Every structure is written in structure tokens, then in C-alpha cells.
Amino acid sequence: MQITQTKTSTTTEPLISFIITSYNLPISMLRECLNSILALSLNKSEREIVFIDDGSATSPLNELSSYADDIIYIRQSNSGLSEARNRGIQYSSGTYLQFVDGDDKLNPTAYDYCLSLLRSHDPDIVTFHLTENLHSQKTPICNGPMTGSEYMRHHNLRASACGYIFRRTLLLGQRFTPGILHEDEEFTPLLFLRADRLFSTDAQAYYYRPRGSSIMHKKDEQWVTKRLDDTLGVLFRLNERSATLPQAEREALQRRVHQLTMDYLYNVITLTHSKTLLEEALDKLHSQGLFPLPAKNYTMKYALFRRMVNSRNGRRLLLLGSKAER
């Protein structure tokens, strides 16, 4: 492992550490990512940028020499996103943490609004929106403070770990599970449950750049199987955890489990188009008390999907529709 740290150390911890993860990304994207952070209303002592190179074929360090005074560069053998983020946590020192994928960037104006909440409201978490379009936005709307469990009981949770700023003391030793896809689906709800002061905003603060080469766009059988199996493992672990929680927290996590179950079944249908694999998935869920889906009015989408997937005729229609869309 290579560590390059040329940023001047300070006696006080920075307000926020940005943990950037990168693997074989174009230098132009990495520069855009770094420039978007440097454009924020943070002075050098308030920010820390921890750059984790997850074993790229060629180290980008020489190409990023102009940023040497602003970043802590860490190169590790290729270990996956979870391990890269865990390494970033290990070497960060900010009061707050923000994960950034190296092919994405921040929207400085909207993100500065979120930073203003850090400075004035002492939050545990500030949420914002990911967007695929950078455009002007009216003044963001903010709701809070509320507890994390209150937020989860009344809102659909956007699980992406890039979609919020969080106080590092919330971690309490929690890390991303190595070697799985959908690691955010497990990490985010458990983190949110510990928040006493959460502020939810509609600020479009994070520019997400979808790429066809990303692992989430793969469609070969091996990756589909892993994606579904990893999601099922996350579901089972979250469901087991919910049984140990007090009532309010249990209801919050159960809502997330039910909605993730819906997403899992939808992916089984649309990625495999197989009645046999769908029925096998339902049997596995039933063995853990996760099927049939419970009668909850979380969203209209959930209510409609629940009615269809809980009946044989409905499942047949869902499978027919998925095959027609191929």
C-alpha cells in the first residue's frame, strides 16, 4: 500500500473529509471531481480530501500532481468499493464524512447549502439529492431536525452512501461489508438509525454520472446471480437486526426491509424472466417471514406491486411484462 500525504497537518480536525474512491477512471473525470470539491466554500483547514486508488492499472498520482497539496493519496491492491471506502474512513479525520465516487462530482452551489447546515445546526446527517443533470435550482427546501428512525418511518430511503453527509462518530465501528454488491443498502439504514438530528433537503448537490461500464449495468448470468444473492443476504441481515431493536427503530428498519424486498423481487423478474427462479426466491423470503409482502401503504408503487406479486396471476402478468420489454 502506498500513502502520499503532502497536505499540511493542522492541530484541529477539519470540518469535513471527502473520501474519493477510484479504479481505472479517466484523469479528466478525476480532475472534475477534485475541482468540484475545491470550489466549495471551505478553506484548507476545513476540508480534507482522502483519495483511495483501488489498484488502478496505472496510478493517477503523477497526472494529479497539481493537487498534491490538497489530497491524501492512498493506493491499495484492488479490493473493491467496500474496502476502498473502509480504507478512506481509516485515514480520514474530519468531524463529518462525505463519500464521492471518482467519476462523479459535487454541485458547489447546492452542496454549499448543505455545508451551511453543518455550520449552523449541528446535524448528525444532512441528506440531499443525486442528479444526472447539472442545472440551476431554486433555494433548496430543508426539513428537520428529526431522528433517523423518524425519517425512515415516513420516507423512502435513498440508500446511496454518496447521498448524505454524516458525523463520523455515528459509525461506532460500523464499516462496509467487503465483497458484496449493494453494500450501501446495508450500510445506510444502520447508520441512519443512530442519528438524533437529521436534516433532509432537496438540494441537487451531487452529480451522478451513469456509465455503461459500471458493475451495476452488467447483465451476464454470473453478475446477475451475484447481484441477487448479495441483495438477499443484505435483506436477511437487516431483517434479523430489526428484531433486536426498540419499537420505533424496528418499524423504521422494517419499512426499509419491505421496500428492499420489493426491489429484490422486481429485479428477479426483470433480470431473469424466470418463473422457476422467482418461485425459488419467494420460498427463500417466506422462510424468513418476508413473503407475502405485508399490507402497508408506504407508496402507491409498493401497494400495487404487493398486490400483484402476492398472487399467482399477478406474478404471471409481471413475468409476461418483463419478457415483452426485453
GROMACS .gro file of C-alpha atoms in nm:
model
  326
    1MET     CA    1   0.000   0.000   0.000
    2GLN     CA    2   0.127   0.345  -0.094
    3ILE     CA    3   0.034   0.654   0.108
    4THR     CA    4   0.124   1.003  -0.006
    5GLN     CA    5   0.027   1.284   0.227
    6THR     CA    6   0.158   1.628   0.144
    7LYS     CA    7  -0.131   1.828   0.287
    8THR     CA    8  -0.016   2.043   0.576
    9SER     CA    9  -0.133   1.893   0.905
   10THR     CA   10  -0.332   2.104   1.150
   11THR     CA   11  -0.392   2.083   1.521
   12THR     CA   12  -0.769   2.089   1.476
   13GLU     CA   13  -0.969   1.834   1.282
   14PRO     CA   14  -1.122   1.950   0.952
   15LEU     CA   15  -1.494   2.012   0.933
   16ILE     CA   16  -1.539   1.750   0.662
   17SER     CA   17  -1.340   1.473   0.497
   18PHE     CA   18  -1.420   1.383   0.136
   19ILE     CA   19  -1.342   1.017   0.066
   20ILE     CA   20  -1.293   0.971  -0.309
   21THR     CA   21  -1.272   0.617  -0.447
   22SER     CA   22  -1.129   0.544  -0.790
   23TYR     CA   23  -1.050   0.245  -1.009
   24ASN     CA   24  -0.923   0.285  -1.366
   25LEU     CA   25  -1.102   0.616  -1.419
   26PRO     CA   26  -1.011   0.878  -1.680
   27ILE     CA   27  -0.793   1.158  -1.545
   28SER     CA   28  -1.038   1.415  -1.682
   29MET     CA   29  -1.313   1.277  -1.457
   30LEU     CA   30  -1.087   1.274  -1.153
   31ARG     CA   31  -0.990   1.635  -1.212
   32GLU     CA   32  -1.354   1.738  -1.246
   33CYS     CA   33  -1.430   1.558  -0.920
   34LEU     CA   34  -1.145   1.725  -0.733
   35ASN     CA   35  -1.216   2.069  -0.880
   36SER     CA   36  -1.579   2.048  -0.767
   37ILE     CA   37  -1.462   1.991  -0.409
   38LEU     CA   38  -1.201   2.264  -0.420
   39ALA     CA   39  -1.468   2.506  -0.547
   40LEU     CA   40  -1.669   2.472  -0.226
   41SER     CA   41  -1.687   2.740   0.043
   42LEU     CA   42  -1.430   2.560   0.258
   43ASN     CA   43  -1.087   2.686   0.343
   44LYS     CA   44  -0.794   2.446   0.352
   45SER     CA   45  -0.819   2.383   0.725
   46GLU     CA   46  -1.190   2.296   0.698
   47ARG     CA   47  -1.156   2.024   0.434
   48GLU     CA   48  -0.965   1.702   0.390
   49ILE     CA   49  -0.960   1.500   0.068
   50VAL     CA   50  -0.869   1.133   0.105
   51PHE     CA   51  -0.819   0.978  -0.238
   52ILE     CA   52  -0.829   0.596  -0.248
   53ASP     CA   53  -0.687   0.440  -0.564
   54ASP     CA   54  -0.825   0.086  -0.557
   55GLY     CA   55  -0.543  -0.075  -0.756
   56SER     CA   56  -0.585   0.102  -1.090
   57ALA     CA   57  -0.372  -0.044  -1.369
   58THR     CA   58  -0.178   0.282  -1.374
   59SER     CA   59  -0.154   0.513  -1.074
   60PRO     CA   60  -0.308   0.855  -1.150
   61LEU     CA   61  -0.080   1.026  -0.897
   62ASN     CA   62   0.161   1.181  -1.147
   63GLU     CA   63  -0.128   1.317  -1.352
   64LEU     CA   64  -0.275   1.470  -1.038
   65SER     CA   65   0.048   1.633  -0.920
   66SER     CA   66  -0.112   1.980  -0.927
   67TYR     CA   67  -0.342   1.863  -0.644
   68ALA     CA   68  -0.059   1.726  -0.427
   69ASP     CA   69  -0.102   1.991  -0.157
   70ASP     CA   70  -0.473   1.919  -0.126
   71ILE     CA   71  -0.507   1.542  -0.115
   72ILE     CA   72  -0.402   1.239   0.085
   73TYR     CA   73  -0.335   0.974  -0.181
   74ILE     CA   74  -0.362   0.609  -0.084
   75ARG     CA   75  -0.304   0.326  -0.329
   76GLN     CA   76  -0.409  -0.028  -0.238
   77SER     CA   77  -0.436  -0.356  -0.426
   78ASN     CA   78  -0.770  -0.393  -0.600
   79SER     CA   79  -1.014  -0.492  -0.327
   80GLY     CA   80  -1.348  -0.342  -0.428
   81LEU     CA   81  -1.554  -0.040  -0.331
   82SER     CA   82  -1.631  -0.151   0.026
   83GLU     CA   83  -1.266  -0.199   0.116
   84ALA     CA   84  -1.172   0.130  -0.054
   85ARG     CA   85  -1.428   0.323   0.148
   86ASN     CA   86  -1.327   0.146   0.466
   87ARG     CA   87  -0.968   0.248   0.398
   88GLY     CA   88  -1.083   0.605   0.347
   89ILE     CA   89  -1.261   0.603   0.682
   90GLN     CA   90  -0.943   0.473   0.844
   91TYR     CA   91  -0.732   0.762   0.716
   92SER     CA   92  -0.986   1.043   0.748
   93SER     CA   93  -1.004   1.281   1.042
   94GLY     CA   94  -1.296   1.516   0.968
   95THR     CA   95  -1.588   1.577   1.200
   96TYR     CA   96  -1.811   1.485   0.905
   97LEU     CA   97  -1.758   1.241   0.619
   98GLN     CA   98  -1.871   1.251   0.256
   99PHE     CA   99  -1.821   0.966   0.008
  100VAL     CA  100  -1.763   1.065  -0.354
  101ASP     CA  101  -1.718   0.825  -0.646
  102GLY     CA  102  -1.429   0.945  -0.860
  103ASP     CA  103  -1.636   0.958  -1.179
  104ASP     CA  104  -1.893   1.189  -1.016
  105LYS     CA  105  -1.868   1.543  -0.884
  106LEU     CA  106  -2.038   1.786  -0.648
  107ASN     CA  107  -2.259   2.078  -0.744
  108PRO     CA  108  -2.084   2.356  -0.546
  109THR     CA  109  -2.381   2.593  -0.505
  110ALA     CA  110  -2.622   2.324  -0.382
  111TYR     CA  111  -2.357   2.150  -0.174
  112ASP     CA  112  -2.259   2.478  -0.006
  113TYR     CA  113  -2.619   2.499   0.114
  114CYS     CA  114  -2.569   2.163   0.289
  115LEU     CA  115  -2.242   2.285   0.437
  116SER     CA  116  -2.423   2.586   0.582
  117LEU     CA  117  -2.642   2.342   0.774
  118LEU     CA  118  -2.334   2.178   0.922
  119ARG     CA  119  -2.210   2.513   1.046
  120SER     CA  120  -2.537   2.640   1.190
  121HIS     CA  121  -2.748   2.341   1.300
  122ASP     CA  122  -2.505   2.081   1.440
  123PRO     CA  123  -2.665   1.790   1.249
  124ASP     CA  124  -2.577   1.423   1.258
  125ILE     CA  125  -2.682   1.374   0.896
  126VAL     CA  126  -2.772   1.604   0.607
  127THR     CA  127  -2.933   1.436   0.307
  128PHE     CA  128  -2.951   1.571  -0.047
  129HIS     CA  129  -3.041   1.451  -0.396
  130LEU     CA  130  -2.828   1.286  -0.661
  131THR     CA  131  -2.892   1.420  -1.009
  132GLU     CA  132  -2.786   1.331  -1.363
  133ASN     CA  133  -2.835   1.689  -1.480
  134LEU     CA  134  -2.649   1.997  -1.366
  135HIS     CA  135  -2.884   2.291  -1.388
  136SER     CA  136  -2.989   2.587  -1.180
  137GLN     CA  137  -3.215   2.520  -0.885
  138LYS     CA  138  -3.429   2.737  -0.665
  139THR     CA  139  -3.335   2.769  -0.300
  140PRO     CA  140  -3.344   2.417  -0.153
  141ILE     CA  141  -3.610   2.314   0.097
  142CYS     CA  142  -3.493   2.170   0.429
  143ASN     CA  143  -3.689   1.961   0.679
  144GLY     CA  144  -3.562   1.885   1.029
  145PRO     CA  145  -3.433   1.818   1.272
  146MET     CA  146  -3.571   1.469   1.314
  147THR     CA  147  -3.429   1.140   1.426
  148GLY     CA  148  -3.303   0.898   1.166
  149SER     CA  149  -3.567   0.643   1.260
  150GLU     CA  150  -3.842   0.905   1.224
  151TYR     CA  151  -3.716   0.987   0.877
  152MET     CA  152  -3.706   0.620   0.778
  153ARG     CA  153  -4.058   0.555   0.907
  154HIS     CA  154  -4.206   0.825   0.683
  155HIS     CA  155  -3.982   0.839   0.376
  156ASN     CA  156  -3.837   0.612   0.113
  157LEU     CA  157  -3.470   0.579   0.199
  158ARG     CA  158  -3.225   0.665  -0.079
  159ALA     CA  159  -2.952   0.425   0.020
  160SER     CA  160  -2.658   0.560  -0.181
  161ALA     CA  161  -2.375   0.639   0.060
  162CYS     CA  162  -2.288   0.937  -0.162
  163GLY     CA  163  -2.625   1.099  -0.093
  164TYR     CA  164  -2.562   1.244   0.251
  165ILE     CA  165  -2.306   1.399   0.485
  166PHE     CA  166  -2.274   1.225   0.821
  167ARG     CA  167  -2.100   1.275   1.152
  168ARG     CA  168  -1.815   1.026   1.178
  169THR     CA  169  -1.896   0.943   1.544
  170LEU     CA  170  -2.217   0.775   1.420
  171LEU     CA  171  -2.006   0.491   1.283
  172LEU     CA  172  -1.933   0.326   1.620
  173GLY     CA  173  -1.709   0.081   1.438
  174GLN     CA  174  -1.953   0.018   1.151
  175ARG     CA  175  -1.792  -0.047   0.812
  176PHE     CA  176  -1.898  -0.158   0.465
  177THR     CA  177  -1.928  -0.534   0.415
  178PRO     CA  178  -1.644  -0.638   0.180
  179GLY     CA  179  -1.702  -0.831  -0.138
  180ILE     CA  180  -2.070  -0.762  -0.195
  181LEU     CA  181  -2.277  -0.554  -0.433
  182HIS     CA  182  -2.541  -0.326  -0.282
  183GLU     CA  183  -2.316  -0.253   0.015
  184ASP     CA  184  -2.493   0.084   0.058
  185GLU     CA  185  -2.825  -0.092   0.117
  186GLU     CA  186  -2.683  -0.241   0.436
  187PHE     CA  187  -2.462   0.048   0.547
  188THR     CA  188  -2.702   0.341   0.516
  189PRO     CA  189  -3.009   0.228   0.716
  190LEU     CA  190  -2.798   0.107   1.007
  191LEU     CA  191  -2.614   0.441   1.013
  192PHE     CA  192  -2.937   0.645   0.993
  193LEU     CA  193  -3.086   0.464   1.292
  194ARG     CA  194  -2.818   0.623   1.514
  195ALA     CA  195  -2.891   0.981   1.409
  196ASP     CA  196  -3.062   1.212   1.659
  197ARG     CA  197  -3.052   1.521   1.435
  198LEU     CA  198  -3.119   1.456   1.067
  199PHE     CA  199  -3.194   1.731   0.816
  200SER     CA  200  -3.348   1.631   0.482
  201THR     CA  201  -3.301   1.863   0.184
  202ASP     CA  202  -3.396   1.854  -0.183
  203ALA     CA  203  -3.067   2.018  -0.279
  204GLN     CA  204  -2.935   1.864  -0.601
  205ALA     CA  205  -2.586   1.860  -0.458
  206TYR     CA  206  -2.431   1.553  -0.617
  207TYR     CA  207  -2.386   1.496  -0.989
  208TYR     CA  208  -2.411   1.126  -1.065
  209ARG     CA  209  -2.262   1.024  -1.397
  210PRO     CA  210  -2.411   0.691  -1.512
  211ARG     CA  211  -2.164   0.479  -1.704
  212GLY     CA  212  -2.247   0.170  -1.906
  213SER     CA  213  -1.925   0.002  -1.793
  214SER     CA  214  -2.015   0.015  -1.424
  215ILE     CA  215  -2.080  -0.312  -1.244
  216MET     CA  216  -2.445  -0.223  -1.188
  217HIS     CA  217  -2.503  -0.225  -1.566
  218LYS     CA  218  -2.368  -0.575  -1.622
  219LYS     CA  219  -2.623  -0.829  -1.740
  220ASP     CA  220  -2.425  -1.155  -1.771
  221GLU     CA  221  -2.559  -1.450  -1.574
  222GLN     CA  222  -2.276  -1.459  -1.320
  223TRP     CA  223  -2.321  -1.095  -1.222
  224VAL     CA  224  -2.699  -1.121  -1.213
  225THR     CA  225  -2.671  -1.417  -0.976
  226LYS     CA  226  -2.425  -1.234  -0.752
  227ARG     CA  227  -2.634  -0.917  -0.752
  228LEU     CA  228  -2.946  -1.106  -0.646
  229ASP     CA  229  -2.768  -1.326  -0.391
  230ASP     CA  230  -2.593  -1.026  -0.231
  231THR     CA  231  -2.922  -0.837  -0.206
  232LEU     CA  232  -3.084  -1.138  -0.041
  233GLY     CA  233  -2.800  -1.157   0.211
  234VAL     CA  234  -2.842  -0.788   0.297
  235LEU     CA  235  -3.217  -0.840   0.335
  236PHE     CA  236  -3.175  -1.129   0.574
  237ARG     CA  237  -2.917  -0.946   0.787
  238LEU     CA  238  -3.128  -0.631   0.810
  239ASN     CA  239  -3.437  -0.833   0.895
  240GLU     CA  240  -3.250  -1.017   1.169
  241ARG     CA  241  -3.120  -0.687   1.305
  242SER     CA  242  -3.469  -0.532   1.313
  243ALA     CA  243  -3.589  -0.798   1.556
  244THR     CA  244  -3.340  -0.673   1.818
  245LEU     CA  245  -3.443  -0.307   1.805
  246PRO     CA  246  -3.689  -0.099   2.012
  247GLN     CA  247  -4.032  -0.044   1.856
  248ALA     CA  248  -3.970   0.286   1.673
  249GLU     CA  249  -3.638   0.175   1.528
  250ARG     CA  250  -3.780  -0.165   1.439
  251GLU     CA  251  -4.066  -0.008   1.242
  252ALA     CA  252  -3.820   0.216   1.061
  253LEU     CA  253  -3.592  -0.067   0.957
  254GLN     CA  254  -3.882  -0.295   0.867
  255ARG     CA  255  -4.010  -0.037   0.620
  256ARG     CA  256  -3.671  -0.040   0.452
  257VAL     CA  257  -3.664  -0.422   0.455
  258HIS     CA  258  -4.010  -0.441   0.296
  259GLN     CA  259  -3.920  -0.196   0.022
  260LEU     CA  260  -3.588  -0.367  -0.044
  261THR     CA  261  -3.777  -0.696  -0.068
  262MET     CA  262  -3.995  -0.537  -0.335
  263ASP     CA  263  -3.686  -0.417  -0.522
  264TYR     CA  264  -3.529  -0.763  -0.496
  265LEU     CA  265  -3.836  -0.937  -0.640
  266TYR     CA  266  -3.862  -0.677  -0.917
  267ASN     CA  267  -3.500  -0.748  -1.012
  268VAL     CA  268  -3.555  -1.123  -1.006
  269ILE     CA  269  -3.840  -1.072  -1.251
  270THR     CA  270  -3.674  -0.822  -1.483
  271LEU     CA  271  -3.322  -0.969  -1.481
  272THR     CA  272  -3.404  -1.341  -1.505
  273HIS     CA  273  -3.757  -1.352  -1.662
  274SER     CA  274  -3.780  -1.695  -1.497
  275LYS     CA  275  -4.087  -1.830  -1.322
  276THR     CA  276  -3.876  -2.102  -1.160
  277LEU     CA  277  -3.620  -1.857  -1.016
  278LEU     CA  278  -3.899  -1.627  -0.899
  279GLU     CA  279  -4.073  -1.908  -0.711
  280GLU     CA  280  -3.740  -2.013  -0.557
  281ALA     CA  281  -3.685  -1.654  -0.443
  282LEU     CA  282  -4.032  -1.642  -0.289
  283ASP     CA  283  -3.964  -1.964  -0.098
  284LYS     CA  284  -3.642  -1.817   0.045
  285LEU     CA  285  -3.820  -1.499   0.151
  286HIS     CA  286  -4.109  -1.695   0.301
  287SER     CA  287  -3.867  -1.896   0.515
  288GLN     CA  288  -3.755  -1.569   0.677
  289GLY     CA  289  -4.106  -1.426   0.718
  290LEU     CA  290  -4.053  -1.174   0.436
  291PHE     CA  291  -4.321  -1.305   0.198
  292PRO     CA  292  -4.605  -1.240   0.135
  293LEU     CA  293  -4.529  -0.869   0.141
  294PRO     CA  294  -4.720  -0.702   0.426
  295ALA     CA  295  -5.017  -0.473   0.364
  296LYS     CA  296  -4.852  -0.133   0.408
  297ASN     CA  297  -4.930   0.191   0.226
  298TYR     CA  298  -4.571   0.310   0.201
  299THR     CA  299  -4.614   0.427  -0.158
  300MET     CA  300  -4.856   0.368  -0.444
  301LYS     CA  301  -4.585   0.169  -0.623
  302TYR     CA  302  -4.536  -0.057  -0.322
  303ALA     CA  303  -4.910  -0.113  -0.277
  304LEU     CA  304  -4.960  -0.203  -0.645
  305PHE     CA  305  -4.656  -0.431  -0.667
  306ARG     CA  306  -4.753  -0.602  -0.342
  307ARG     CA  307  -5.099  -0.689  -0.472
  308MET     CA  308  -4.956  -0.832  -0.793
  309VAL     CA  309  -4.660  -1.028  -0.658
  310ASN     CA  310  -4.866  -1.178  -0.374
  311SER     CA  311  -5.093  -1.357  -0.625
  312ARG     CA  312  -5.011  -1.622  -0.885
  313ASN     CA  313  -5.195  -1.439  -1.161
  314GLY     CA  314  -5.022  -1.117  -1.072
  315ARG     CA  315  -4.679  -1.282  -1.086
  316ARG     CA  316  -4.765  -1.428  -1.425
  317LEU     CA  317  -4.851  -1.082  -1.556
  318LEU     CA  318  -4.532  -0.935  -1.414
  319LEU     CA  319  -4.324  -1.203  -1.585
  320LEU     CA  320  -4.508  -1.160  -1.915
  321GLY     CA  321  -4.449  -0.785  -1.899
  322SER     CA  322  -4.079  -0.829  -1.828
  323LYS     CA  323  -4.036  -1.062  -2.125
  324ALA     CA  324  -4.221  -0.823  -2.354
  325GLU     CA  325  -3.983  -0.542  -2.261
  326ARG     CA  326  -3.667  -0.740  -2.341
   0.00000   0.00000   0.00000
